Tab-separated table of C-alpha atoms in Angstrom:
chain	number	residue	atom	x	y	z
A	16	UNK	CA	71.391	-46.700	122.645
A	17	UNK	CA	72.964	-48.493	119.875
A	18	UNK	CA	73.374	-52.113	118.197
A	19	UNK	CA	76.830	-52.680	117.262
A	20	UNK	CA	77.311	-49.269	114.675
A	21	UNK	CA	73.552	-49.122	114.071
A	22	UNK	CA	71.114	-46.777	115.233
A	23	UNK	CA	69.159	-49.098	117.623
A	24	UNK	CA	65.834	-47.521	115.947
A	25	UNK	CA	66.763	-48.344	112.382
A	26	UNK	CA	67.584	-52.333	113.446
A	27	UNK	CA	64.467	-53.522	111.855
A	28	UNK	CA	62.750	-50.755	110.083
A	29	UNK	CA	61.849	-51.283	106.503
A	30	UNK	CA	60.591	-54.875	107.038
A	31	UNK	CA	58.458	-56.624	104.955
A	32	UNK	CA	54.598	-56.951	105.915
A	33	UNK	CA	55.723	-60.605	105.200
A	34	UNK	CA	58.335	-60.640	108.267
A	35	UNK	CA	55.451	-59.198	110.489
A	36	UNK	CA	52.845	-61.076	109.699
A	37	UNK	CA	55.001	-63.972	111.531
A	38	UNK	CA	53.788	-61.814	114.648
A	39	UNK	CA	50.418	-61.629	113.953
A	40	UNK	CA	49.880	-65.416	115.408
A	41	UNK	CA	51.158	-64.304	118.769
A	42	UNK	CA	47.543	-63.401	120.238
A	43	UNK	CA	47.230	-61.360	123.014
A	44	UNK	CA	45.999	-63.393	125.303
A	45	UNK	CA	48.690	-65.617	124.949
A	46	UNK	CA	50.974	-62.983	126.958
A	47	UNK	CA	52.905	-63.816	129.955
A	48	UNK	CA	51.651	-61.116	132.373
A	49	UNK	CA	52.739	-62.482	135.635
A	50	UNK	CA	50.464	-62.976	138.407
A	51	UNK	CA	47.567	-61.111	136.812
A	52	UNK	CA	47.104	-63.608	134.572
A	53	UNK	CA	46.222	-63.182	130.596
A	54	UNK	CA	45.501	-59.705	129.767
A	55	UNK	CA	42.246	-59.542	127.325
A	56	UNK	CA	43.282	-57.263	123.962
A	57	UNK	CA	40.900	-56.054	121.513
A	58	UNK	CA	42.307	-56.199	118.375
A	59	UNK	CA	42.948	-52.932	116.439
A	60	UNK	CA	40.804	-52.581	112.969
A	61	UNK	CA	43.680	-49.882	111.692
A	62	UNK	CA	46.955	-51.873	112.976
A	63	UNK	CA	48.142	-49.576	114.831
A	64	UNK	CA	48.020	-50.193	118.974
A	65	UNK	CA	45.658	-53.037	120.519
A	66	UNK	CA	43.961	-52.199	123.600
A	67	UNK	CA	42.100	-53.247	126.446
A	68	UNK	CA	38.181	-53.432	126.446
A	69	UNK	CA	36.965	-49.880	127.547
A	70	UNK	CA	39.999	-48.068	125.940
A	71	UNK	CA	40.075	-46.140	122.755
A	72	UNK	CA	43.048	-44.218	121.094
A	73	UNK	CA	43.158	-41.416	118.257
A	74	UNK	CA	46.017	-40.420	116.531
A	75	UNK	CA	46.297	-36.139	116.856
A	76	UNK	CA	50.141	-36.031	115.494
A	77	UNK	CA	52.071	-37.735	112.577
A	78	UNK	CA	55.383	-36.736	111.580
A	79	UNK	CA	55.152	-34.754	108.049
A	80	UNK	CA	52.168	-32.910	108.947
A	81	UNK	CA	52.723	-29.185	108.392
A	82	UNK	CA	52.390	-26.853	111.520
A	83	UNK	CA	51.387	-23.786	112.699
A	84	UNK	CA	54.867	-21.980	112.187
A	85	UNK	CA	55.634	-23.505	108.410
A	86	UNK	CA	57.756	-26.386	109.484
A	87	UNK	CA	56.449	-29.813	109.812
A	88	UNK	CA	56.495	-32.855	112.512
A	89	UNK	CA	59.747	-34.280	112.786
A	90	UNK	CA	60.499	-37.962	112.662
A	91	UNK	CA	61.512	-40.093	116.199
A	92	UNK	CA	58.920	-38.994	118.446
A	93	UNK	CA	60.341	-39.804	122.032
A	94	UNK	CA	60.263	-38.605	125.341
A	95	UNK	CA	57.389	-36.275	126.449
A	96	UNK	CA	55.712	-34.427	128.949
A	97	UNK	CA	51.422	-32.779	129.915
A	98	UNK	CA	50.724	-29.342	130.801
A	99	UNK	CA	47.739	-28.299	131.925
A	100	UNK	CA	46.889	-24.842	130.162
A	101	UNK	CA	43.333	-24.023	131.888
A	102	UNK	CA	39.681	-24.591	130.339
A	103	UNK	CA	40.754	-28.296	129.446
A	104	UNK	CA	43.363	-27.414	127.365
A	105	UNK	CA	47.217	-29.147	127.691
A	106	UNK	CA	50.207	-28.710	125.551
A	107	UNK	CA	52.485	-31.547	125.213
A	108	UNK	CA	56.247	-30.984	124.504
A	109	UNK	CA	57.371	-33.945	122.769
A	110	UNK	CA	61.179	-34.597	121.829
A	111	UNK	CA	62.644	-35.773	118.204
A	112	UNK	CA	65.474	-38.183	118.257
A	113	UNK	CA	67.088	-36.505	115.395
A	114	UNK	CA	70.721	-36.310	114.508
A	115	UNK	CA	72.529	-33.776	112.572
A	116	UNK	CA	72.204	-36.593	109.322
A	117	UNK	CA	68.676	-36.405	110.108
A	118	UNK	CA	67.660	-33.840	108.192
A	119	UNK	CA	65.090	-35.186	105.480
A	120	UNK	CA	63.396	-36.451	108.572
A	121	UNK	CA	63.712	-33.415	110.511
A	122	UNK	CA	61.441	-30.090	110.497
A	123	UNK	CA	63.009	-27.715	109.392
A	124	UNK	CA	64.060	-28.640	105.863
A	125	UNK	CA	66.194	-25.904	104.007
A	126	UNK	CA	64.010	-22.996	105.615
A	127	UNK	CA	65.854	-20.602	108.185
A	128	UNK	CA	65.656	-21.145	111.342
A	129	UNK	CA	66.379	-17.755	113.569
A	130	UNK	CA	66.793	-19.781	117.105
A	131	UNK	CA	69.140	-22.943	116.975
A	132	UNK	CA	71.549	-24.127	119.546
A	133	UNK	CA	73.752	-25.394	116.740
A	134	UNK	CA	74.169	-26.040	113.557
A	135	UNK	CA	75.777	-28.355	111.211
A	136	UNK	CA	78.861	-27.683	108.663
A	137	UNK	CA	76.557	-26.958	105.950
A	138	UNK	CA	74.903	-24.187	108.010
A	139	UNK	CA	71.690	-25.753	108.484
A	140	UNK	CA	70.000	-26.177	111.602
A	141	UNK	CA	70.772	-29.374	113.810
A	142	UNK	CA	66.891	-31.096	112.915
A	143	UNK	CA	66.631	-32.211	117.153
A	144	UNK	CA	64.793	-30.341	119.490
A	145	UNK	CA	61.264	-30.989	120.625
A	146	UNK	CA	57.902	-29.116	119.061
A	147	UNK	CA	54.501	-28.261	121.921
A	148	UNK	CA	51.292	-29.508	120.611
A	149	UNK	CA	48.282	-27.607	122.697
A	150	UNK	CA	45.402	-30.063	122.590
A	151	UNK	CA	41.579	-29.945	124.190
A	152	UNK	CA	41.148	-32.518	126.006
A	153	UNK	CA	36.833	-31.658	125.431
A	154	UNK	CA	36.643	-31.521	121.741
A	155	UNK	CA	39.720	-33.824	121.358
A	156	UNK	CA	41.470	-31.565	118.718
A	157	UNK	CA	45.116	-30.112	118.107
A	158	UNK	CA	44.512	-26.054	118.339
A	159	UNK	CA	48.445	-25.613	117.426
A	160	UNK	CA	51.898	-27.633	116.684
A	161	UNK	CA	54.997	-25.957	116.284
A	162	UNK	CA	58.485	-26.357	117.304
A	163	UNK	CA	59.724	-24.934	120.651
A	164	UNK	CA	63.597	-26.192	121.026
A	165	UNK	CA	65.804	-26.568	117.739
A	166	UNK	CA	69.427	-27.064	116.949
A	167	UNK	CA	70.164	-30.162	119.196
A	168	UNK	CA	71.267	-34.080	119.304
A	169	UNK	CA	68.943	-37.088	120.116
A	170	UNK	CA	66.813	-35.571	122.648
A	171	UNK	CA	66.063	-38.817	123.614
A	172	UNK	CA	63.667	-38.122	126.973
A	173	UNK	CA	63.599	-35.956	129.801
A	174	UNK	CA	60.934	-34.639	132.507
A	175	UNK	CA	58.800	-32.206	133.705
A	176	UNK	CA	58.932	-29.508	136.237
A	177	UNK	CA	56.251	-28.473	139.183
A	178	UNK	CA	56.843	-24.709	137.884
A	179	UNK	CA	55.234	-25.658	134.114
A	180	UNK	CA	58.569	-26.468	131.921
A	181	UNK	CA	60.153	-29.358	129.915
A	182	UNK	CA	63.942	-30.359	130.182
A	183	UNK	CA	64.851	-32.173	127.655
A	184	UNK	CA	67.845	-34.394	127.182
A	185	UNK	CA	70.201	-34.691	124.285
A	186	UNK	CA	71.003	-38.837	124.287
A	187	UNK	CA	74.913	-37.836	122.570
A	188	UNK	CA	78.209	-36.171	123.461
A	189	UNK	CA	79.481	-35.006	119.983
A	190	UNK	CA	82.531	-32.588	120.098
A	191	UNK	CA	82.443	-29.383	118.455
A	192	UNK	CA	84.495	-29.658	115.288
A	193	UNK	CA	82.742	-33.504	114.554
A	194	UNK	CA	79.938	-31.220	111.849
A	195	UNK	CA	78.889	-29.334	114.781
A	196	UNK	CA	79.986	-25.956	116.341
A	197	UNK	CA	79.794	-26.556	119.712
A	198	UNK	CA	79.957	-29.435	122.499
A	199	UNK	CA	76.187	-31.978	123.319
A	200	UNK	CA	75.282	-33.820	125.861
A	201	UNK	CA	73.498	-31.220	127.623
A	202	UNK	CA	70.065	-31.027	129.029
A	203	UNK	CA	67.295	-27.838	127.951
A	204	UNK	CA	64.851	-26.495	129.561
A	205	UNK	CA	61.216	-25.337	127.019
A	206	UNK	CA	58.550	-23.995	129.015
A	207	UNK	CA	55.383	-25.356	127.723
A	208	UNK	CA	53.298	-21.997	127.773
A	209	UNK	CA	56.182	-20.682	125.290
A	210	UNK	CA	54.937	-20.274	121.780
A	211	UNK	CA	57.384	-20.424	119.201
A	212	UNK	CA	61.355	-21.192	119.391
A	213	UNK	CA	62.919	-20.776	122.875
A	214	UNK	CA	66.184	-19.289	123.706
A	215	UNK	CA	68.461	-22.458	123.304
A	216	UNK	CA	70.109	-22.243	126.621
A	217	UNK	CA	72.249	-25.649	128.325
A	218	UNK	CA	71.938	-26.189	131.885
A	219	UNK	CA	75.965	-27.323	131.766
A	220	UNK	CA	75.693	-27.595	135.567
A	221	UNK	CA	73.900	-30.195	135.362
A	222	UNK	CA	76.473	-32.541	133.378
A	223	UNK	CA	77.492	-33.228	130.248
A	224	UNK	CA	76.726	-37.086	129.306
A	225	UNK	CA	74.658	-39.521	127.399
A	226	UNK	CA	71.455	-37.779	128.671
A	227	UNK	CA	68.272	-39.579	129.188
A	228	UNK	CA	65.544	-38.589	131.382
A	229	UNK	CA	64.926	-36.272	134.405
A	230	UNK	CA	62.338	-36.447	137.090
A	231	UNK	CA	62.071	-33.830	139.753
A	232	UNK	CA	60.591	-34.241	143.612
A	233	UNK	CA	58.248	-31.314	143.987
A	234	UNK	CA	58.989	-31.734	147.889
A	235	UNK	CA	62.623	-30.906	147.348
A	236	UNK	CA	63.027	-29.502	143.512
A	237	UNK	CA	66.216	-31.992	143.360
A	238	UNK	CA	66.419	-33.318	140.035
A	239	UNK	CA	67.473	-37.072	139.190
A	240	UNK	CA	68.845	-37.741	136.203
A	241	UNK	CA	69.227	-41.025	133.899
A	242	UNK	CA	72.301	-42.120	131.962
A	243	UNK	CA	71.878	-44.099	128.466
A	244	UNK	CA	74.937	-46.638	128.848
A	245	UNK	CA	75.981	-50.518	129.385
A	246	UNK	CA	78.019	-49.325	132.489
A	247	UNK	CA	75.936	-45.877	133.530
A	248	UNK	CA	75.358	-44.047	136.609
A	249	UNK	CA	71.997	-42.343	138.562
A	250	UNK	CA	72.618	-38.775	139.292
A	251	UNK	CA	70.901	-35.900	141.153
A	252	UNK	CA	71.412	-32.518	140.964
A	253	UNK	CA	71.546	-30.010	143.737
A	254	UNK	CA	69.944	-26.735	142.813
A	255	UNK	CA	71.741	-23.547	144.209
A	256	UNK	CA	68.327	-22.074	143.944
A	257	UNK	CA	64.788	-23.645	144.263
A	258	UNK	CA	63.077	-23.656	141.094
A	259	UNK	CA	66.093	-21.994	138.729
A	260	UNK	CA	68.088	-24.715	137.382
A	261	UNK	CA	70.404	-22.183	135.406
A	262	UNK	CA	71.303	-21.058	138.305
A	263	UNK	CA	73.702	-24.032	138.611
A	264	UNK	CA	74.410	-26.701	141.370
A	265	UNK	CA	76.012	-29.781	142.341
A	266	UNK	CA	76.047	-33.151	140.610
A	267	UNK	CA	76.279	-36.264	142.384
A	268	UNK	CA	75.600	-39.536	141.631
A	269	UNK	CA	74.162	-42.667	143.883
A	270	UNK	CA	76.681	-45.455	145.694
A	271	UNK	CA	75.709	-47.700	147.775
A	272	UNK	CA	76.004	-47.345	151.965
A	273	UNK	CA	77.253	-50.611	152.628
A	274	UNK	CA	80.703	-51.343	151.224
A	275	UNK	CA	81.611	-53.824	148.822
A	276	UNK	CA	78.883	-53.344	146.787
A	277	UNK	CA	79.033	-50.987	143.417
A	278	UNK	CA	76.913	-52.802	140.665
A	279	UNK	CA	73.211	-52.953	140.328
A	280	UNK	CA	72.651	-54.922	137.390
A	281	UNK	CA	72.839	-58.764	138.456
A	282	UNK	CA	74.482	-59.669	135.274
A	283	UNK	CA	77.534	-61.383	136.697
A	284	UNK	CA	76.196	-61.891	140.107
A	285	UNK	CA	72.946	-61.322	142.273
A	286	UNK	CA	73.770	-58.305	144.497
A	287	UNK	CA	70.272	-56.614	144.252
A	288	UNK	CA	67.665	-59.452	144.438
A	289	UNK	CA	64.344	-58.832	143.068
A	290	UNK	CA	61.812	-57.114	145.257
A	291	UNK	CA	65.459	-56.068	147.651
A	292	UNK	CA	66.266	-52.828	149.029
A	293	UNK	CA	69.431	-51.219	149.967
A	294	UNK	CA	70.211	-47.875	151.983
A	295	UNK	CA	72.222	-45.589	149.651
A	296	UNK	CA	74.387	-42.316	149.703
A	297	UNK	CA	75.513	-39.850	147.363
A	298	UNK	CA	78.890	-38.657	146.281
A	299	UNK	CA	79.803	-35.200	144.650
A	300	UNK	CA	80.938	-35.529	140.895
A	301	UNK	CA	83.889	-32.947	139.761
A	302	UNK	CA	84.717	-32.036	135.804
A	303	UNK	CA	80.762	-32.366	135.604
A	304	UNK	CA	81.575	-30.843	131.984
A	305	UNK	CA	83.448	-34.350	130.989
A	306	UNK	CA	85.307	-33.292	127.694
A	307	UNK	CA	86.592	-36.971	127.314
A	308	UNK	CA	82.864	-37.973	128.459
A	309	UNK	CA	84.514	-40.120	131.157
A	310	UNK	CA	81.960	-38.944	134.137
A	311	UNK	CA	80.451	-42.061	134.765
A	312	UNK	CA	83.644	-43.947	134.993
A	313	UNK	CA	85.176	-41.428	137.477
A	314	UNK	CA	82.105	-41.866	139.420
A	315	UNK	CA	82.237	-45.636	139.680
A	316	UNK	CA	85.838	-45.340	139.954
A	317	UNK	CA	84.539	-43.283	143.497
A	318	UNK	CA	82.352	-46.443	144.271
A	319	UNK	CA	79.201	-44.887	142.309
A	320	UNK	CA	77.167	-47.713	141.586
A	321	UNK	CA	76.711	-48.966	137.960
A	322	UNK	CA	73.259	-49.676	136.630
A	323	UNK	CA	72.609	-50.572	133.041
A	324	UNK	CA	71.702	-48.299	130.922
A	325	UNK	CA	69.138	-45.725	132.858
A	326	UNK	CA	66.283	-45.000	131.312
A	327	UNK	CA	63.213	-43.112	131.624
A	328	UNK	CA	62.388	-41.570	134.981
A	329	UNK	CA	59.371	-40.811	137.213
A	330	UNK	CA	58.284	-38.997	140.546
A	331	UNK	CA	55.185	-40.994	141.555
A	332	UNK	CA	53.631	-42.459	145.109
A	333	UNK	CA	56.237	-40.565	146.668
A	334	UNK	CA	59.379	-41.865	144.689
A	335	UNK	CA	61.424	-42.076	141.941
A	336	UNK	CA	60.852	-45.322	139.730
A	337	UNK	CA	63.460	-45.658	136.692
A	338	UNK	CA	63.635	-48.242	133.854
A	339	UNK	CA	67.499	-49.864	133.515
A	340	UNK	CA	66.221	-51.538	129.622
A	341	UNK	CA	68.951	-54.194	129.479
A	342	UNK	CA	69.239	-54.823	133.526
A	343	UNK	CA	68.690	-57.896	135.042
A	344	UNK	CA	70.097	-61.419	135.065
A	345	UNK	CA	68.237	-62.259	132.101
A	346	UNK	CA	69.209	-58.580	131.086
A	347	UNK	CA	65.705	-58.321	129.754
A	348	UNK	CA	65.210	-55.276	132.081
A	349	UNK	CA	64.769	-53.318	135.609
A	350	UNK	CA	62.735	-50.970	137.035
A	351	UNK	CA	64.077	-49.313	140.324
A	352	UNK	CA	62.219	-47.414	142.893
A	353	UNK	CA	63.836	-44.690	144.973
A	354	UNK	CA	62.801	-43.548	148.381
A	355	UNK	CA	63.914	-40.682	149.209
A	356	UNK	CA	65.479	-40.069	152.947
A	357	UNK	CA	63.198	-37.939	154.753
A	358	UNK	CA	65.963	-35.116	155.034
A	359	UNK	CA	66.995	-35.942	151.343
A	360	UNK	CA	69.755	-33.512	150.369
A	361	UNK	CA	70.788	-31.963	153.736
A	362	UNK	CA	73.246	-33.593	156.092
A	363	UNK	CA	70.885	-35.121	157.816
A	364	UNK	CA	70.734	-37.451	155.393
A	365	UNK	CA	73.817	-39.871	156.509
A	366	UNK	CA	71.483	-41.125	159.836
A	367	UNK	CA	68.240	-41.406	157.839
A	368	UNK	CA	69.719	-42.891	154.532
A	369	UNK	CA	67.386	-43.263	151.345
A	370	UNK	CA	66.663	-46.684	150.053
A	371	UNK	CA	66.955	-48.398	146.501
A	372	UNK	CA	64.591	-51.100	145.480
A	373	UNK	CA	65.006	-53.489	142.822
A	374	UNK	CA	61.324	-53.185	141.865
A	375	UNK	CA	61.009	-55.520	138.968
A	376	UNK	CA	63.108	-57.945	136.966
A	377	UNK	CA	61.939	-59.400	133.979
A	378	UNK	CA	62.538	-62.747	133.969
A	379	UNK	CA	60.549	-63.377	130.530
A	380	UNK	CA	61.020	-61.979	127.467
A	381	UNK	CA	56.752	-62.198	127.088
A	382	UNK	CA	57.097	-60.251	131.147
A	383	UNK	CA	58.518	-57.020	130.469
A	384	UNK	CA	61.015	-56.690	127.364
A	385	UNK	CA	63.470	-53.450	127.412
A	386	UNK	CA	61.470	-50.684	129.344
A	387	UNK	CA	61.980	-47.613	128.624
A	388	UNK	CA	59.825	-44.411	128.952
A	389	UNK	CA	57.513	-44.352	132.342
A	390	UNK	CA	55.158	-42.648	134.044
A	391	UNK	CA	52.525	-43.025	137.040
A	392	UNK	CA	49.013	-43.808	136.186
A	393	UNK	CA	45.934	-41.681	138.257
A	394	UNK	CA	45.602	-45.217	140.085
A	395	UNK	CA	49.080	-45.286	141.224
A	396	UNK	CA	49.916	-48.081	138.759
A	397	UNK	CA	53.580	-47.619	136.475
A	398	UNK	CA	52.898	-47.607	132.541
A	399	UNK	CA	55.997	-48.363	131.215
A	400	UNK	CA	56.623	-48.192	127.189
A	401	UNK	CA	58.583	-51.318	125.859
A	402	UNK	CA	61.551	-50.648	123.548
A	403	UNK	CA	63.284	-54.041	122.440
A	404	UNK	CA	65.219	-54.213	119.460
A	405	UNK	CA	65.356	-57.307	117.335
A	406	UNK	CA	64.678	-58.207	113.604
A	407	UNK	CA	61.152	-58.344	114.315
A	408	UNK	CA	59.956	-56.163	117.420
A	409	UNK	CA	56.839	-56.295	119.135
A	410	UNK	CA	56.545	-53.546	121.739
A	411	UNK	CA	53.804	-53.463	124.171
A	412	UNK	CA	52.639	-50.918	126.988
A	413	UNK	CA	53.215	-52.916	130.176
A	414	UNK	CA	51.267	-51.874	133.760
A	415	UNK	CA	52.970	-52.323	137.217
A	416	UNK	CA	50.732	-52.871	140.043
A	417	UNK	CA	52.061	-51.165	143.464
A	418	UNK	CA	52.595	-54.608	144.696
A	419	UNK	CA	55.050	-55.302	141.655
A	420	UNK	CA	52.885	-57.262	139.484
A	421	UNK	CA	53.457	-56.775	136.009
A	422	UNK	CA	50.379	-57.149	133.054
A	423	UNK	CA	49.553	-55.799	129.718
A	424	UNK	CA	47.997	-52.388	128.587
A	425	UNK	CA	48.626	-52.349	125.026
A	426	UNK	CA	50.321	-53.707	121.602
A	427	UNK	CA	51.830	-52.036	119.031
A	428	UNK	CA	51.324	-53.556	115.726
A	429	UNK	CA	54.041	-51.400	113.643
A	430	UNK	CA	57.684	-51.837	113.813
A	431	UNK	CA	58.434	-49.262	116.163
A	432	UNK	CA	58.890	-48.714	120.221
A	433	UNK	CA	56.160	-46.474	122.337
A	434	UNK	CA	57.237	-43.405	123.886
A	435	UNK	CA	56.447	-40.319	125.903
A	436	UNK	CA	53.786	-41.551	128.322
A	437	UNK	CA	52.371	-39.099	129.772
A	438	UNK	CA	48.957	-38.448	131.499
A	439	UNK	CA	46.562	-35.488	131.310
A	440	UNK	CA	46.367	-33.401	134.378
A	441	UNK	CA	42.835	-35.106	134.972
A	442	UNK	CA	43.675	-38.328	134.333
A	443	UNK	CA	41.832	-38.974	131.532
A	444	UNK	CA	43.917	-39.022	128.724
A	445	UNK	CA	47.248	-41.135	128.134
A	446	UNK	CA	49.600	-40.084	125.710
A	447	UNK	CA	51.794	-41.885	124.006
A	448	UNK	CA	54.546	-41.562	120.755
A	449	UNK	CA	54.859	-44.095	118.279
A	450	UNK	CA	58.737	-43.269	117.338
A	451	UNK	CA	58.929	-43.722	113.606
A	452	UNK	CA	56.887	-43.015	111.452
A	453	UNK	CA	56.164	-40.454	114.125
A	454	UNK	CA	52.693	-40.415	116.210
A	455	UNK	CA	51.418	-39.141	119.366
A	456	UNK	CA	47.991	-41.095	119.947
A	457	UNK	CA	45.543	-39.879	122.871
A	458	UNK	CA	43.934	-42.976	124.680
A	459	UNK	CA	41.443	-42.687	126.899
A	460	UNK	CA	39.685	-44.842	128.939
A	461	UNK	CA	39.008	-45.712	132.982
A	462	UNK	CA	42.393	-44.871	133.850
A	463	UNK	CA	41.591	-43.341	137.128
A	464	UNK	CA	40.011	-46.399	138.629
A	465	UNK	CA	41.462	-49.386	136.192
């Protein structure tokens, strides 16, 4: 998730107001939104996000604020994922994209920090990690913020679990003996009733990589797992037990039935036309724990199939959609969907193979530009959260209709990418990060029958 040597998320950040107010004469309604036609945005008094008619957001988060526990909102608000706590109450566990020369941005500052995975040279607690914000969803107020996971890398994104718990993802594979004390690229599990720091434990079994999302099929409790890179793989993982991921398992990662084929991403050549499907297998991984961080290209090397660069992830309508941001032969972007075989993970598998589904390819930049995070909507419609990175970005909130059409939910108007989608247990609330300076709006609105 970088540009050259830069922190993708830095590539633009600091602007002038001059150099975005050359975006300010792209109206809404001027966006491409494929067969829906021109998508109606009302525009937003405080600059922040434009919406459709009938929607309204409030911001209930901002990095800096000071919470419950003494610390304070870290910077890089990314992935995230909605609890339901009774009474209509939810916490949200929302990661920070934080790096160990973070930490001015970070939460913790130079106060101790008792429960940290790792720490840098200097002894100071790695700033990543995610914090739980319990909201009420009736009086539409924060009753708590602290942090839950610290002393990590780029938790980038990651997924929730049917039994109540985050995993989150660290997005980075640094050594120990780089500033750090021990090995990343893990993923963590927080569970979102937790109050406080949680025991810092990595679910190695589960791979070490360039982490970036998890979504998990309540039917089967298999996990499936995204991979951050140009030449990445899509994973599952096995659990030896139901419902306890540190119990271990087995990683494998998805190829392709027929032979011949081993590339997803159309750059070079067409092999997955839009709106195609392909039946699709799975082959065990070995030295999950990757100290050279060579997995994926021992997998392909296996005839894993290479998408580019895996994104978020999402169990929804009875499969698993994931965003590849740079896929595509425009490389402007994919989103996959995933049906699973209807003996998926036993060997019953091999006669009644899943299928993969090229689901959407931007072919406009003004289409679909660099998804990222996703999620489901109540109506069975994706929301995916744009991420492009150029001088100048202008990231929108994209819907996908279960037929595939693609049309516009919302604008930000800061230099930043949305995040964290993630809908109330009712339906009625969307939430969403803006990454930096870090937010976490609450939009509501007819989601349920939009």
């Amino acid at each position: 998730m970088k540009v050259a040597d830069m922190d993708r998320r830095e590539f633009g950040l600091g602007l002038t107001a001059l150099a975005f107010g050359g975006l300010a004469g792209c109206a809404a309604s001027d966006l491409f939104t494929g067969s829906s036609g021109p998508s109606p945005l009302v525009a937003d008094p405080d600059g922040i996000l434009d919406l459709r008619p009938g929607y309204a957001y409030r911001v209930i988060s901002r990095g800096g604020d000071v919470m419950d526990d003494g610390h304070v909102v870290g910077d890089r608000a990314d992935g995230m994922g909605c609890f339901g706590l009774g009474n209509g109450r939810v916490a949200l566990v929302r990661n920070h994209e934080l790096q160990a020369r973070h930490h001015e941005s970070g939460p913790f500052g130079s106060r101790p920090v008792p429960l940290a995975y790792d720490r840098s040279d200097d002894g100071l607690a790695l700033p990543g990690g995610t914090s739980t914000l319990v909201y009420d969803l009736r009086s539409r107020k924060v009753e708590a913020q602290y942090q839950s996971l610290a002393g990590t890398i780029r938790n980038c994104s990651g997924g929730v679990t049917p039994w109540g718990s985050w995993l989150t993802c660290e997005e980075d594979v640094t050594r120990a003996g780089n500033g750090v004390a021990r090995d990343h690229g893990w993923v963590f599990e927080v569970p979102a009733s937790h109050k406080g720091l949680v025991e810092p434990v990595p679910l190695t079994a589960m791979g070490r990589f360039n982490h970036e999302a998890a979504a998990i099929d309540p039917a089967t409790g298999i996990v499936y797992l995204t991979e951050d890179r140009d030449d990445s793989l899509f994973y599952r993982f096995l659990p030896a037990q139901r419902g306890r991921l540190s119990a271990g398992g087995r990683l494998q990662a998805l190829a392709f039935v027929e032979p011949g084929i081993d590339d997803t991403r159309n750059w070079s050549e067409v092999t997955l036309p839009i709106g195609g499907a392909r039946p699709v297998r799975w082959i065990d991984l070995d030295g999950t724990h990757s100290p050279d961080d060579d997995l994926r290209l021992r997998g392909h090397a296996s005839s894993a199939a290479r998408f580019a660069r895996g994104e978020g992830v999402h169990f929804g309508n009875g499969s698993i959609y994931f965003c590849c941001t740079s896929g595509g032969a425009a490389k402007l972007g994919q989103v996959f969907r995933y049906r699973p075989s209807s003996a998926e993970g036993q060997p019953a598998e091999r006669s009644s193979p899943a299928m993969l589904q090229n689901f959407v390819e931007s072919t406009d930049p003004r289409m679909f530009n660099f998804g990222d995070n996703l999620t489901v909507a109540p109506n069975g419609h994706l929301v995916v959260c744009e991420d492009q990175y150029s001088l100048v970005v202008d990231n929108h909130l994209r819907g996908v209709s279960p037929a595939g059409e693609v049309y516009t939910l919302a604008r930000c108007r800061l230099q930043t990418e949305l995040a964290g989608a993630c809908f109330s247990p009712d339906g009625s609330t969307l939430f969403v990060n803006l990454y930096s300076p870090a937010m976490t709006l609450a939009i509501t609105g007819p989601w349920t029958t939009a």
